[in-house]
mmCIF file of C-alpha atoms in Angstrom:
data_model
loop_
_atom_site.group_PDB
_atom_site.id
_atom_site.type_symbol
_atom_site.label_atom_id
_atom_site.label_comp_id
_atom_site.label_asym_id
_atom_site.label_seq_id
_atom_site.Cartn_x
_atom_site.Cartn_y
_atom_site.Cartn_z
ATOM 1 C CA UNK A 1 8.833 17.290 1.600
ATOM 2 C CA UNK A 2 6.083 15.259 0.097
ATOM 3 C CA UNK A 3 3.694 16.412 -1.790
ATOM 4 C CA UNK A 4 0.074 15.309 -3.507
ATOM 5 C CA UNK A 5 1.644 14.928 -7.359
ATOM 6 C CA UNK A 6 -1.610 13.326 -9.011
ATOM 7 C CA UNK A 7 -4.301 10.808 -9.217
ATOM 8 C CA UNK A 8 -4.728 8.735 -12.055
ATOM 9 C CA UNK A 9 -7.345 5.749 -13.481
ATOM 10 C CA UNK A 10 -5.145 4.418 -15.496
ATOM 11 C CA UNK A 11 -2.336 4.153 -17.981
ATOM 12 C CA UNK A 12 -3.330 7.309 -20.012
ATOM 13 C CA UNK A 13 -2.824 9.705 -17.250
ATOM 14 C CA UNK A 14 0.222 8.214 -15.249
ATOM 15 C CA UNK A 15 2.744 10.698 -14.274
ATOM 16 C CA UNK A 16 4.881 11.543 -17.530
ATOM 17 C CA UNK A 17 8.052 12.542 -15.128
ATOM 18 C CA UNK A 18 9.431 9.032 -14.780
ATOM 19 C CA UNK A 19 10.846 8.153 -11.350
ATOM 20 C CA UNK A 20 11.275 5.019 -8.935
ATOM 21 C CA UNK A 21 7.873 4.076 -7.132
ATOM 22 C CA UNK A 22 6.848 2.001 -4.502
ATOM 23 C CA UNK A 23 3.269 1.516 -3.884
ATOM 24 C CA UNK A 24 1.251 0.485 -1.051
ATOM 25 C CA UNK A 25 -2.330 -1.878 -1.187
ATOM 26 C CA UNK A 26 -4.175 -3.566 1.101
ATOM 27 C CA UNK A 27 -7.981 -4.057 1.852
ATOM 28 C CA UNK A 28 -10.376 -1.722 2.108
ATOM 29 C CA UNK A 29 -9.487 0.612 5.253
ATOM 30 C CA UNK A 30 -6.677 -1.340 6.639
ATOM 31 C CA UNK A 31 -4.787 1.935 6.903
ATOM 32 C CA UNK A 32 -2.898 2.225 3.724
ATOM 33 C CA UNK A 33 -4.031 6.177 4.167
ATOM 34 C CA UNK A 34 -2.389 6.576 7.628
ATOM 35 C CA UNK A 35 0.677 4.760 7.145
ATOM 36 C CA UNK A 36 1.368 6.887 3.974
ATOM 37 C CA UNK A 37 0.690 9.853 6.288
ATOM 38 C CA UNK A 38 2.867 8.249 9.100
ATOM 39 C CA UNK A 39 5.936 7.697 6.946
ATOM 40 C CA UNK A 40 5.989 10.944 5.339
ATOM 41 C CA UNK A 41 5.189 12.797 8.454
ATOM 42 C CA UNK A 42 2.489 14.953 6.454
ATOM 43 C CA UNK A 43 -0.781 14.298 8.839
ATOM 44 C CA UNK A 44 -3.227 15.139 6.004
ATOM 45 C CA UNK A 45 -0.958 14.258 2.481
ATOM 46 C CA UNK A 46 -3.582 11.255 1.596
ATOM 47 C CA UNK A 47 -6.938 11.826 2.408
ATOM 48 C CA UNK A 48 -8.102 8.911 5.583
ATOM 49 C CA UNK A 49 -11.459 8.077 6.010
ATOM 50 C CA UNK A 50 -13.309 5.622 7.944
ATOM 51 C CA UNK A 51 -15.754 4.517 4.997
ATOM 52 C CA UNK A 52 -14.543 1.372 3.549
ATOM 53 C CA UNK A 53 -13.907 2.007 -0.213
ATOM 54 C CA UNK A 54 -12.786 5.508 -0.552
ATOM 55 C CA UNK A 55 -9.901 5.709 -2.442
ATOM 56 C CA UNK A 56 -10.564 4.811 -5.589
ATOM 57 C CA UNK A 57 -7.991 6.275 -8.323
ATOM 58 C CA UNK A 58 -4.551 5.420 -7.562
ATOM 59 C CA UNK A 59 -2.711 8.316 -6.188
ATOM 60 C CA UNK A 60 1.098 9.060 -6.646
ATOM 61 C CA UNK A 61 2.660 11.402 -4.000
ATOM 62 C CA UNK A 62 6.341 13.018 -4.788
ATOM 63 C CA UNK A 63 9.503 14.013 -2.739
ATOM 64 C CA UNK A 64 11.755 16.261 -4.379
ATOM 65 C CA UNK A 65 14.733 15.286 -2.679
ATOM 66 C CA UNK A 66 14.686 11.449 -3.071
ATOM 67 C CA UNK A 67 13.121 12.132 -6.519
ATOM 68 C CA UNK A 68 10.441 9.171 -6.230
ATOM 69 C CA UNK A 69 7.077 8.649 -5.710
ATOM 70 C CA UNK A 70 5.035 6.923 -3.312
ATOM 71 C CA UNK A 71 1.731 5.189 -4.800
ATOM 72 C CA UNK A 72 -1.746 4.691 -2.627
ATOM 73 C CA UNK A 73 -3.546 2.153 -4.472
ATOM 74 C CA UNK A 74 -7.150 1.399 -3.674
ATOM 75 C CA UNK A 75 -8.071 -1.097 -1.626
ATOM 76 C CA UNK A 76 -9.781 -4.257 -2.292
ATOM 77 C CA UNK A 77 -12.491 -6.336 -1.512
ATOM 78 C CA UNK A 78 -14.894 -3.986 -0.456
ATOM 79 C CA UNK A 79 -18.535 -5.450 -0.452
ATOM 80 C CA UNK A 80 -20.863 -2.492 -1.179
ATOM 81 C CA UNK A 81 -18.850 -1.643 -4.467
ATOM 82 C CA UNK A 82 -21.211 -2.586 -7.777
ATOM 83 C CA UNK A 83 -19.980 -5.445 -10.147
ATOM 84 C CA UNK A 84 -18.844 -3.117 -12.535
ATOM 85 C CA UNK A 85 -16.516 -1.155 -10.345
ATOM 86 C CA UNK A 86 -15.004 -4.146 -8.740
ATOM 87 C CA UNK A 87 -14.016 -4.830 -11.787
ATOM 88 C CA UNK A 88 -13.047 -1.840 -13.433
ATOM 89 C CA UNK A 89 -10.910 -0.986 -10.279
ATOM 90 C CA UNK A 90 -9.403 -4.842 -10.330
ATOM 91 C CA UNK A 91 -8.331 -4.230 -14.195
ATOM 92 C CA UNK A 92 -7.011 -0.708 -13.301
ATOM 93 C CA UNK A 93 -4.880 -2.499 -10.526
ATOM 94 C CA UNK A 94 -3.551 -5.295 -13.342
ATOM 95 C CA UNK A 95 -2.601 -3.070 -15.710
ATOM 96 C CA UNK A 96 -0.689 -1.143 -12.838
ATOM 97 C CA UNK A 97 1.224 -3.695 -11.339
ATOM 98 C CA UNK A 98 1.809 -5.317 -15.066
ATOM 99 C CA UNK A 99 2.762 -2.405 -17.040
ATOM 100 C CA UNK A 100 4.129 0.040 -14.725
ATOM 101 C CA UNK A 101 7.978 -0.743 -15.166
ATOM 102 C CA UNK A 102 9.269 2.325 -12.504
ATOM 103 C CA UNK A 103 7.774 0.425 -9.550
ATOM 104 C CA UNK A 104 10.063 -1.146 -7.397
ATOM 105 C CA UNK A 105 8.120 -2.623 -4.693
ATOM 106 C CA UNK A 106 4.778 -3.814 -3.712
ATOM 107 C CA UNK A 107 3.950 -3.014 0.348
ATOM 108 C CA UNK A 108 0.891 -5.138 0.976
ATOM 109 C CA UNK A 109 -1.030 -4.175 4.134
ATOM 110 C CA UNK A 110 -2.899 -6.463 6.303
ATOM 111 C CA UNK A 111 -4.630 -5.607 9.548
ATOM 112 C CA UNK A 112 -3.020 -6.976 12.763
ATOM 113 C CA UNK A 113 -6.299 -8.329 13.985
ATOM 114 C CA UNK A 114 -7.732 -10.276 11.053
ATOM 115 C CA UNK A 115 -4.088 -11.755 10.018
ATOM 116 C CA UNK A 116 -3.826 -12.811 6.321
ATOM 117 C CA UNK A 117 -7.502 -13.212 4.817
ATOM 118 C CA UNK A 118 -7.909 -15.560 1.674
ATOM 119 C CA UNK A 119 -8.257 -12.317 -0.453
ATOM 120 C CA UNK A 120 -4.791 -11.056 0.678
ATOM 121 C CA UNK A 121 -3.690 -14.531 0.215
ATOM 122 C CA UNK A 122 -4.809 -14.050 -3.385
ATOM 123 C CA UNK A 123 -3.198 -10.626 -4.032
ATOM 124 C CA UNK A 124 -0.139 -11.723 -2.329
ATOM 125 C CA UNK A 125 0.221 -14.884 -5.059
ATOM 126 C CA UNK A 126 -0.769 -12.228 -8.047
ATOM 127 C CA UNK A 127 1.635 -9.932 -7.078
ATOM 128 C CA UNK A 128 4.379 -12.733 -6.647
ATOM 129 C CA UNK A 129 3.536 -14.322 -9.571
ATOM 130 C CA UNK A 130 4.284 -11.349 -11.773
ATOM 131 C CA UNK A 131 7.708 -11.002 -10.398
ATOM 132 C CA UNK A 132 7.391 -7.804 -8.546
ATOM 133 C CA UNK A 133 9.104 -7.657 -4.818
ATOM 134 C CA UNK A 134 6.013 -7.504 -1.764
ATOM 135 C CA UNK A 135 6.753 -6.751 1.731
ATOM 136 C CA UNK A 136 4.109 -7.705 3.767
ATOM 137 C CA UNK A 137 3.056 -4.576 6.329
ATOM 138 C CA UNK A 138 0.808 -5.221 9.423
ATOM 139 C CA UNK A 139 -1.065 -2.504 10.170
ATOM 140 C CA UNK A 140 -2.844 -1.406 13.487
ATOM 141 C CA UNK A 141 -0.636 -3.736 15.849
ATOM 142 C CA UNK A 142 -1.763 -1.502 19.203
ATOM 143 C CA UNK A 143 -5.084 -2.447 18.356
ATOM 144 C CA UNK A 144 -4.373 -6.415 18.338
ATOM 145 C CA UNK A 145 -5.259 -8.436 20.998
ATOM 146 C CA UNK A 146 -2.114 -10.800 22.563
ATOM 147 C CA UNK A 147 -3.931 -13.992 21.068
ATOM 148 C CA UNK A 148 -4.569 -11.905 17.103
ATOM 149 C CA UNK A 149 -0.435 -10.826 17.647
ATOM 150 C CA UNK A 150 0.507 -14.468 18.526
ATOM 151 C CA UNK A 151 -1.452 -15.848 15.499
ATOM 152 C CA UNK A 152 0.034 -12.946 13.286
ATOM 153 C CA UNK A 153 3.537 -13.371 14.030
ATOM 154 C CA UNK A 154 3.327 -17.211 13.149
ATOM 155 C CA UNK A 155 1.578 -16.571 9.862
ATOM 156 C CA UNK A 156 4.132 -13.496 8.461
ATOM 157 C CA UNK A 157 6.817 -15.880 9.403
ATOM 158 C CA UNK A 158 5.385 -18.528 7.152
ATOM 159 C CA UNK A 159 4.863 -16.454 4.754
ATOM 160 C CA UNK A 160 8.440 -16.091 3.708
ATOM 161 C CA UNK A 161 8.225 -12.631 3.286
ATOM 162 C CA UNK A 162 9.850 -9.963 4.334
ATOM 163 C CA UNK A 163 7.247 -8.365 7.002
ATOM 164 C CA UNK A 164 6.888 -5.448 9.247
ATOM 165 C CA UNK A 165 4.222 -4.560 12.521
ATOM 166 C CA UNK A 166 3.361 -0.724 12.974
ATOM 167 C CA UNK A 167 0.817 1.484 14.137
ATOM 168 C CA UNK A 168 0.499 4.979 12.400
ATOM 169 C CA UNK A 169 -1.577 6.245 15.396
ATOM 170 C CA UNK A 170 1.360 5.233 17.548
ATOM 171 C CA UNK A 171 4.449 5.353 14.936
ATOM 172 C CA UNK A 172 5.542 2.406 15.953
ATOM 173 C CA UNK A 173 8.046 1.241 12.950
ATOM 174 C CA UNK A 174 6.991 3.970 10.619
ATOM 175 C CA UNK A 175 10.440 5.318 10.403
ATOM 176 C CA UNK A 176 11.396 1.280 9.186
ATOM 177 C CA UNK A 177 9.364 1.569 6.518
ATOM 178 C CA UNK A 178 10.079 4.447 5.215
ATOM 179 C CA UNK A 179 13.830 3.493 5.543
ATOM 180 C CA UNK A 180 12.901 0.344 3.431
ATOM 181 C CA UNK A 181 11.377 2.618 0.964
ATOM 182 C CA UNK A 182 14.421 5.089 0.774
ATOM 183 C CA UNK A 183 16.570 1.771 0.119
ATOM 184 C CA UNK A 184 14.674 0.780 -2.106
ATOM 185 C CA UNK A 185 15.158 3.379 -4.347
ATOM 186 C CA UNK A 186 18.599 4.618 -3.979
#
């Protein structure tokens, strides 16, 4: 079962047990919340809310059984943040993805009815120019119009990236991802 394990702001208070991670970013309130709820079947495991912004510490969840952890990492580009957190969160996020040598892979989450945006164009190039593996996750599919899902499938397949389409509310291709993950780290 998964389980809350801890939040940290940085590299001084990452988890000491070492294990395999996978983490999971997007923009602010795209869902990265829900999904992490979805997959793990735990309805209230990371805290959801529908202020933009919220999660702001980067929180590592653990299963037992797999012996891994999942990662919700706090979204970005959120407007009504001050200068000073933007970037404080934006460095917290570098040295994560640069210096955190158990993750695995990188699921970044876009919302079904805005596509890719420039700033998740950006993150996507960061994270591939590191070296780190990125699947690309669309969140909120049963919310897209036909025209947004039309326009979405054409862009994920240009992207050359391995991508997937879900729905938490719905569970549409929750279990997928969380099969990924489980791969992943076997």
């Amino acid at each position: 079962m998964w389980n809350f394990y801890i939040s940290s702001s940085g590299k001084d208070n990452w988890p000491k047990k070492v294990k395999k991670e996978v983490c999971f970013i997007g923009r602010s309130n795209v869902g990265k919340s829900s999904l992490i709820n979805a997959i793990t079947n735990r309805k209230k495991l990371a805290r959801t809310s529908n202020t933009p912004g919220r999660t702001q510490l980067i929180n590592y969840f653990y299963e037992e059984k797999l012996d891994m952890y999942l990662v919700d990492l706090p979204g970005y580009g959120y407007a009504k943040m001050s200068k000073s957190s933007k970037e404080e969160m934006l460095n917290m996020l570098e040295e994560y993805f640069t210096q955190r040598k158990e993750l695995l892979k990188v699921y970044l989450l876009i919302d079904s009815r805005q596509c890719i945006t420039k700033i998740d164009k950006e993150m996507i190039n960061f994270i591939t120019e590191i070296g780190l593996d990125i699947v690309l996750v669309a969140t909120k599919i049963d919310k897209a119009k036909q025209k947004e899902k039309t326009k979405l499938e054409k862009e994920l397949k240009n992207s050359g990236l391995i991508f997937f389409k879900t729905s938490s509310n719905k569970k549409i291709n929750t279990n997928l991802i969380l099969d990924d993950v489980v791969k992943t780290l076997q």
